[in-house]
């Protein structure tokens, strides 16, 4: 299965994967202008695929959690790309991509889907930047029979001190870098392990779709109201 993926929940990332093989990707970890990055990156990745005779069978977009503006950019681009290549579009929780990478990095990853606590040594806790001095956090208990991460709690927007009380064992994501004094350092400081990337989003989707799993739609996971809201006067004018 050939999967095109886009994630703008944190970094801006586009990738094309054939099975588990990465065909092409473009990622900007310091992205703040997601719209400007995603368009050219998408064109380049699709061109790389065409050079190998590859056309996406499915398009997936990261649905967050993440900020309002960033998520909208990636989801809109994914819907447009799906129309262009004539493929279905699906959503994937962005933390699922980071969790899959973390479990893939360890040879002893659990395959027991039973729920565990955040302090269990097999559990992986993802924490990404939620701004407003908060993190988005999700804990995964292990991998299921299809090799997919099993969420045990979250995603949720938490203050770092509240996440620290859960005593996360395996710490993954940029949230642990931003609040290391409270949460401790992440287990891997590689930028690819700090923010969700489209390559791992695509691999997650490939495993899910190949095993007959249903993926969610493209409705974004904001978890809270956008940082910027229209003023009362503007809302009146628009009504």
PDB file of N, CA and C in Angstrom, residues 47-113:
ATOM      1  N   UNK A  47       6.166  14.240  -6.763  1.00  0.00           N
ATOM      2  CA  UNK A  47       7.032  14.102  -7.937  1.00  0.00           C
ATOM      3  C   UNK A  47       8.035  12.972  -7.736  1.00  0.00           C
ATOM      4  N   UNK A  48       8.584  12.860  -6.538  1.00  0.00           N
ATOM      5  CA  UNK A  48       9.502  11.756  -6.240  1.00  0.00           C
ATOM      6  C   UNK A  48       8.794  10.414  -6.396  1.00  0.00           C
ATOM      7  N   UNK A  49       7.543  10.357  -5.961  1.00  0.00           N
ATOM      8  CA  UNK A  49       6.779   9.127  -6.108  1.00  0.00           C
ATOM      9  C   UNK A  49       6.516   8.785  -7.564  1.00  0.00           C
ATOM     10  N   UNK A  50       6.141   9.785  -8.350  1.00  0.00           N
ATOM     11  CA  UNK A  50       5.870   9.545  -9.775  1.00  0.00           C
ATOM     12  C   UNK A  50       7.113   9.044 -10.498  1.00  0.00           C
ATOM     13  N   UNK A  51       8.288   9.509 -10.054  1.00  0.00           N
ATOM     14  CA  UNK A  51       9.537   9.055 -10.668  1.00  0.00           C
ATOM     15  C   UNK A  51       9.732   7.553 -10.489  1.00  0.00           C
ATOM     16  N   UNK A  52       9.107   6.982  -9.467  1.00  0.00           N
ATOM     17  CA  UNK A  52       9.159   5.534  -9.233  1.00  0.00           C
ATOM     18  C   UNK A  52       7.873   4.843  -9.682  1.00  0.00           C
ATOM     19  N   UNK A  53       7.010   5.601 -10.335  1.00  0.00           N
ATOM     20  CA  UNK A  53       5.747   5.030 -10.789  1.00  0.00           C
ATOM     21  C   UNK A  53       4.756   4.781  -9.673  1.00  0.00           C
ATOM     22  N   UNK A  54       4.854   5.555  -8.594  1.00  0.00           N
ATOM     23  CA  UNK A  54       4.014   5.336  -7.415  1.00  0.00           C
ATOM     24  C   UNK A  54       2.938   6.414  -7.297  1.00  0.00           C
ATOM     25  N   UNK A  55       1.709   5.981  -7.127  1.00  0.00           N
ATOM     26  CA  UNK A  55       0.568   6.876  -6.908  1.00  0.00           C
ATOM     27  C   UNK A  55      -0.094   6.468  -5.597  1.00  0.00           C
ATOM     28  N   UNK A  56      -0.417   7.419  -4.720  1.00  0.00           N
ATOM     29  CA  UNK A  56      -0.987   7.061  -3.411  1.00  0.00           C
ATOM     30  C   UNK A  56      -2.292   6.273  -3.510  1.00  0.00           C
ATOM     31  N   UNK A  57      -2.378   5.218  -2.706  1.00  0.00           N
ATOM     32  CA  UNK A  57      -3.629   4.477  -2.547  1.00  0.00           C
ATOM     33  C   UNK A  57      -4.507   5.117  -1.480  1.00  0.00           C
ATOM     34  N   UNK A  58      -3.878   5.868  -0.580  1.00  0.00           N
ATOM     35  CA  UNK A  58      -4.598   6.534   0.508  1.00  0.00           C
ATOM     36  C   UNK A  58      -3.820   7.767   0.929  1.00  0.00           C
ATOM     37  N   UNK A  59      -4.538   8.746   1.435  1.00  0.00           N
ATOM     38  CA  UNK A  59      -3.942   9.960   1.995  1.00  0.00           C
ATOM     39  C   UNK A  59      -4.357  10.043   3.456  1.00  0.00           C
ATOM     40  N   UNK A  60      -3.401  10.343   4.335  1.00  0.00           N
ATOM     41  CA  UNK A  60      -3.726  10.502   5.751  1.00  0.00           C
ATOM     42  C   UNK A  60      -3.208  11.846   6.244  1.00  0.00           C
ATOM     43  N   UNK A  61      -3.941  12.419   7.182  1.00  0.00           N
ATOM     44  CA  UNK A  61      -3.557  13.701   7.767  1.00  0.00           C
ATOM     45  C   UNK A  61      -3.503  13.559   9.284  1.00  0.00           C
ATOM     46  N   UNK A  62      -2.536  14.231   9.887  1.00  0.00           N
ATOM     47  CA  UNK A  62      -2.474  14.273  11.343  1.00  0.00           C
ATOM     48  C   UNK A  62      -3.580  15.161  11.868  1.00  0.00           C
ATOM     49  N   UNK A  63      -4.397  14.630  12.775  1.00  0.00           N
ATOM     50  CA  UNK A  63      -5.538  15.399  13.286  1.00  0.00           C
ATOM     51  C   UNK A  63      -5.261  15.961  14.676  1.00  0.00           C
ATOM     52  N   UNK A  64      -4.006  15.911  15.096  1.00  0.00           N
ATOM     53  CA  UNK A  64      -3.654  16.493  16.369  1.00  0.00           C
ATOM     54  C   UNK A  64      -3.584  15.476  17.477  1.00  0.00           C
ATOM     55  N   UNK A  65      -3.539  15.969  18.700  1.00  0.00           N
ATOM     56  CA  UNK A  65      -3.830  17.344  19.125  1.00  0.00           C
ATOM     57  C   UNK A  65      -2.771  18.340  18.664  1.00  0.00           C
ATOM     58  N   UNK A  66      -3.228  19.575  18.458  1.00  0.00           N
ATOM     59  CA  UNK A  66      -2.342  20.628  18.013  1.00  0.00           C
ATOM     60  C   UNK A  66      -3.081  21.944  17.935  1.00  0.00           C
ATOM     61  N   UNK A  67      -2.368  23.004  17.545  1.00  0.00           N
ATOM     62  CA  UNK A  67      -2.980  24.331  17.476  1.00  0.00           C
ATOM     63  C   UNK A  67      -3.930  24.463  16.295  1.00  0.00           C
ATOM     64  N   UNK A  68      -4.883  25.330  16.442  1.00  0.00           N
ATOM     65  CA  UNK A  68      -5.967  25.517  15.477  1.00  0.00           C
ATOM     66  C   UNK A  68      -5.448  25.784  14.065  1.00  0.00           C
ATOM     67  N   UNK A  69      -4.598  26.797  13.922  1.00  0.00           N
ATOM     68  CA  UNK A  69      -4.150  27.211  12.590  1.00  0.00           C
ATOM     69  C   UNK A  69      -3.290  26.143  11.932  1.00  0.00           C
ATOM     70  N   UNK A  70      -2.351  25.574  12.681  1.00  0.00           N
ATOM     71  CA  UNK A  70      -1.472  24.563  12.117  1.00  0.00           C
ATOM     72  C   UNK A  70      -2.221  23.346  11.625  1.00  0.00           C
ATOM     73  N   UNK A  71      -3.141  22.834  12.433  1.00  0.00           N
ATOM     74  CA  UNK A  71      -3.892  21.646  12.038  1.00  0.00           C
ATOM     75  C   UNK A  71      -4.720  21.891  10.784  1.00  0.00           C
ATOM     76  N   UNK A  72      -5.353  23.038  10.711  1.00  0.00           N
ATOM     77  CA  UNK A  72      -6.198  23.336   9.545  1.00  0.00           C
ATOM     78  C   UNK A  72      -5.392  23.304   8.255  1.00  0.00           C
ATOM     79  N   UNK A  73      -4.149  23.797   8.303  1.00  0.00           N
ATOM     80  CA  UNK A  73      -3.316  23.846   7.102  1.00  0.00           C
ATOM     81  C   UNK A  73      -3.050  22.453   6.558  1.00  0.00           C
ATOM     82  N   UNK A  74      -2.656  21.537   7.422  1.00  0.00           N
ATOM     83  CA  UNK A  74      -2.343  20.189   6.974  1.00  0.00           C
ATOM     84  C   UNK A  74      -3.560  19.409   6.533  1.00  0.00           C
ATOM     85  N   UNK A  75      -4.650  19.552   7.265  1.00  0.00           N
ATOM     86  CA  UNK A  75      -5.869  18.818   6.919  1.00  0.00           C
ATOM     87  C   UNK A  75      -6.422  19.292   5.578  1.00  0.00           C
ATOM     88  N   UNK A  76      -6.438  20.599   5.372  1.00  0.00           N
ATOM     89  CA  UNK A  76      -6.926  21.132   4.094  1.00  0.00           C
ATOM     90  C   UNK A  76      -6.056  20.657   2.937  1.00  0.00           C
ATOM     91  N   UNK A  77      -4.737  20.656   3.146  1.00  0.00           N
ATOM     92  CA  UNK A  77      -3.828  20.198   2.091  1.00  0.00           C
ATOM     93  C   UNK A  77      -4.052  18.723   1.781  1.00  0.00           C
ATOM     94  N   UNK A  78      -4.288  17.926   2.814  1.00  0.00           N
ATOM     95  CA  UNK A  78      -4.516  16.498   2.617  1.00  0.00           C
ATOM     96  C   UNK A  78      -5.800  16.207   1.867  1.00  0.00           C
ATOM     97  N   UNK A  79      -6.855  16.935   2.210  1.00  0.00           N
ATOM     98  CA  UNK A  79      -8.135  16.750   1.508  1.00  0.00           C
ATOM     99  C   UNK A  79      -7.983  17.119   0.034  1.00  0.00           C
ATOM    100  N   UNK A  80      -7.270  18.215  -0.223  1.00  0.00           N
ATOM    101  CA  UNK A  80      -7.036  18.619  -1.607  1.00  0.00           C
ATOM    102  C   UNK A  80      -6.196  17.611  -2.366  1.00  0.00           C
ATOM    103  N   UNK A  81      -5.154  17.086  -1.714  1.00  0.00           N
ATOM    104  CA  UNK A  81      -4.291  16.096  -2.365  1.00  0.00           C
ATOM    105  C   UNK A  81      -5.062  14.822  -2.680  1.00  0.00           C
ATOM    106  N   UNK A  82      -5.934  14.414  -1.764  1.00  0.00           N
ATOM    107  CA  UNK A  82      -6.728  13.202  -1.983  1.00  0.00           C
ATOM    108  C   UNK A  82      -7.632  13.355  -3.202  1.00  0.00           C
ATOM    109  N   UNK A  83      -8.224  14.523  -3.349  1.00  0.00           N
ATOM    110  CA  UNK A  83      -9.053  14.779  -4.529  1.00  0.00           C
ATOM    111  C   UNK A  83      -8.212  14.723  -5.799  1.00  0.00           C
ATOM    112  N   UNK A  84      -6.990  15.261  -5.705  1.00  0.00           N
ATOM    113  CA  UNK A  84      -6.122  15.311  -6.873  1.00  0.00           C
ATOM    114  C   UNK A  84      -5.659  13.952  -7.355  1.00  0.00           C
ATOM    115  N   UNK A  85      -5.404  13.034  -6.425  1.00  0.00           N
ATOM    116  CA  UNK A  85      -4.898  11.705  -6.811  1.00  0.00           C
ATOM    117  C   UNK A  85      -6.001  10.654  -6.841  1.00  0.00           C
ATOM    118  N   UNK A  86      -7.215  11.042  -6.464  1.00  0.00           N
ATOM    119  CA  UNK A  86      -8.333  10.109  -6.485  1.00  0.00           C
ATOM    120  C   UNK A  86      -8.246   9.025  -5.437  1.00  0.00           C
ATOM    121  N   UNK A  87      -7.775   9.389  -4.244  1.00  0.00           N
ATOM    122  CA  UNK A  87      -7.617   8.417  -3.161  1.00  0.00           C
ATOM    123  C   UNK A  87      -8.450   8.842  -1.959  1.00  0.00           C
ATOM    124  N   UNK A  88      -8.847   7.906  -1.108  1.00  0.00           N
ATOM    125  CA  UNK A  88      -9.569   8.270   0.113  1.00  0.00           C
ATOM    126  C   UNK A  88      -8.651   8.981   1.092  1.00  0.00           C
ATOM    127  N   UNK A  89      -9.238   9.816   1.944  1.00  0.00           N
ATOM    128  CA  UNK A  89      -8.460  10.530   2.954  1.00  0.00           C
ATOM    129  C   UNK A  89      -8.929  10.108   4.338  1.00  0.00           C
ATOM    130  N   UNK A  90      -7.964   9.905   5.239  1.00  0.00           N
ATOM    131  CA  UNK A  90      -8.249   9.473   6.605  1.00  0.00           C
ATOM    132  C   UNK A  90      -7.487  10.358   7.590  1.00  0.00           C
ATOM    133  N   UNK A  91      -7.919  10.339   8.829  1.00  0.00           N
ATOM    134  CA  UNK A  91      -7.192  11.012   9.888  1.00  0.00           C
ATOM    135  C   UNK A  91      -6.424  10.010  10.741  1.00  0.00           C
ATOM    136  N   UNK A  92      -5.339  10.477  11.345  1.00  0.00           N
ATOM    137  CA  UNK A  92      -4.574   9.693  12.316  1.00  0.00           C
ATOM    138  C   UNK A  92      -4.213  10.627  13.460  1.00  0.00           C
ATOM    139  N   UNK A  93      -4.420  10.184  14.690  1.00  0.00           N
ATOM    140  CA  UNK A  93      -4.002  10.979  15.845  1.00  0.00           C
ATOM    141  C   UNK A  93      -2.486  11.146  15.780  1.00  0.00           C
ATOM    142  N   UNK A  94      -2.014  12.379  15.807  1.00  0.00           N
ATOM    143  CA  UNK A  94      -0.593  12.645  15.592  1.00  0.00           C
ATOM    144  C   UNK A  94       0.300  11.964  16.620  1.00  0.00           C
ATOM    145  N   UNK A  95      -0.159  11.855  17.862  1.00  0.00           N
ATOM    146  CA  UNK A  95       0.634  11.182  18.889  1.00  0.00           C
ATOM    147  C   UNK A  95       0.861   9.712  18.559  1.00  0.00           C
ATOM    148  N   UNK A  96      -0.060   9.106  17.786  1.00  0.00           N
ATOM    149  CA  UNK A  96       0.116   7.704  17.401  1.00  0.00           C
ATOM    150  C   UNK A  96       1.408   7.509  16.618  1.00  0.00           C
ATOM    151  N   UNK A  97       1.767   8.499  15.799  1.00  0.00           N
ATOM    152  CA  UNK A  97       2.988   8.400  15.001  1.00  0.00           C
ATOM    153  C   UNK A  97       4.227   8.404  15.888  1.00  0.00           C
ATOM    154  N   UNK A  98       4.256   9.292  16.873  1.00  0.00           N
ATOM    155  CA  UNK A  98       5.394   9.333  17.796  1.00  0.00           C
ATOM    156  C   UNK A  98       5.483   8.057  18.621  1.00  0.00           C
ATOM    157  N   UNK A  99       4.342   7.542  19.037  1.00  0.00           N
ATOM    158  CA  UNK A  99       4.332   6.314  19.829  1.00  0.00           C
ATOM    159  C   UNK A  99       4.845   5.134  19.014  1.00  0.00           C
ATOM    160  N   UNK A 100       4.429   5.028  17.758  1.00  0.00           N
ATOM    161  CA  UNK A 100       4.898   3.935  16.910  1.00  0.00           C
ATOM    162  C   UNK A 100       6.408   3.996  16.746  1.00  0.00           C
ATOM    163  N   UNK A 101       6.941   5.199  16.543  1.00  0.00           N
ATOM    164  CA  UNK A 101       8.392   5.339  16.416  1.00  0.00           C
ATOM    165  C   UNK A 101       9.090   4.906  17.693  1.00  0.00           C
ATOM    166  N   UNK A 102       8.550   5.300  18.836  1.00  0.00           N
ATOM    167  CA  UNK A 102       9.174   4.957  20.117  1.00  0.00           C
ATOM    168  C   UNK A 102       9.186   3.450  20.345  1.00  0.00           C
ATOM    169  N   UNK A 103       8.069   2.789  20.073  1.00  0.00           N
ATOM    170  CA  UNK A 103       8.019   1.337  20.256  1.00  0.00           C
ATOM    171  C   UNK A 103       8.914   0.626  19.246  1.00  0.00           C
ATOM    172  N   UNK A 104       8.989   1.170  18.017  1.00  0.00           N
ATOM    173  CA  UNK A 104       9.833   0.551  16.996  1.00  0.00           C
ATOM    174  C   UNK A 104      11.310   0.649  17.355  1.00  0.00           C
ATOM    175  N   UNK A 105      11.661   1.648  18.166  1.00  0.00           N
ATOM    176  CA  UNK A 105      13.059   1.842  18.548  1.00  0.00           C
ATOM    177  C   UNK A 105      13.526   0.841  19.593  1.00  0.00           C
ATOM    178  N   UNK A 106      12.604   0.102  20.196  1.00  0.00           N
ATOM    179  CA  UNK A 106      12.962  -0.881  21.218  1.00  0.00           C
ATOM    180  C   UNK A 106      12.537  -2.265  20.764  1.00  0.00           C
ATOM    181  N   UNK A 107      13.434  -3.212  20.868  1.00  0.00           N
ATOM    182  CA  UNK A 107      13.147  -4.570  20.398  1.00  0.00           C
ATOM    183  C   UNK A 107      12.228  -5.327  21.330  1.00  0.00           C
ATOM    184  N   UNK A 108      12.079  -4.832  22.579  1.00  0.00           N
ATOM    185  CA  UNK A 108      11.266  -5.557  23.560  1.00  0.00           C
ATOM    186  C   UNK A 108       9.904  -4.900  23.763  1.00  0.00           C
ATOM    187  N   UNK A 109       9.423  -4.176  22.729  1.00  0.00           N
ATOM    188  CA  UNK A 109       8.132  -3.490  22.849  1.00  0.00           C
ATOM    189  C   UNK A 109       7.027  -4.480  23.181  1.00  0.00           C
ATOM    190  N   UNK A 110       6.173  -4.089  24.112  1.00  0.00           N
ATOM    191  CA  UNK A 110       5.082  -4.959  24.538  1.00  0.00           C
ATOM    192  C   UNK A 110       4.065  -5.148  23.428  1.00  0.00           C
ATOM    193  N   UNK A 111       3.530  -6.341  23.305  1.00  0.00           N
ATOM    194  CA  UNK A 111       2.428  -6.589  22.373  1.00  0.00           C
ATOM    195  C   UNK A 111       1.146  -6.882  23.132  1.00  0.00           C
ATOM    196  N   UNK A 112       1.143  -6.607  24.430  1.00  0.00           N
ATOM    197  CA  UNK A 112      -0.038  -6.843  25.257  1.00  0.00           C
ATOM    198  C   UNK A 112      -0.878  -5.577  25.285  1.00  0.00           C
ATOM    199  N   UNK A 113      -2.093  -5.596  24.734  1.00  0.00           N
ATOM    200  CA  UNK A 113      -2.909  -4.388  24.694  1.00  0.00           C
ATOM    201  C   UNK A 113      -3.579  -4.042  26.014  1.00  0.00           C
TER     202      UNK A 113
END
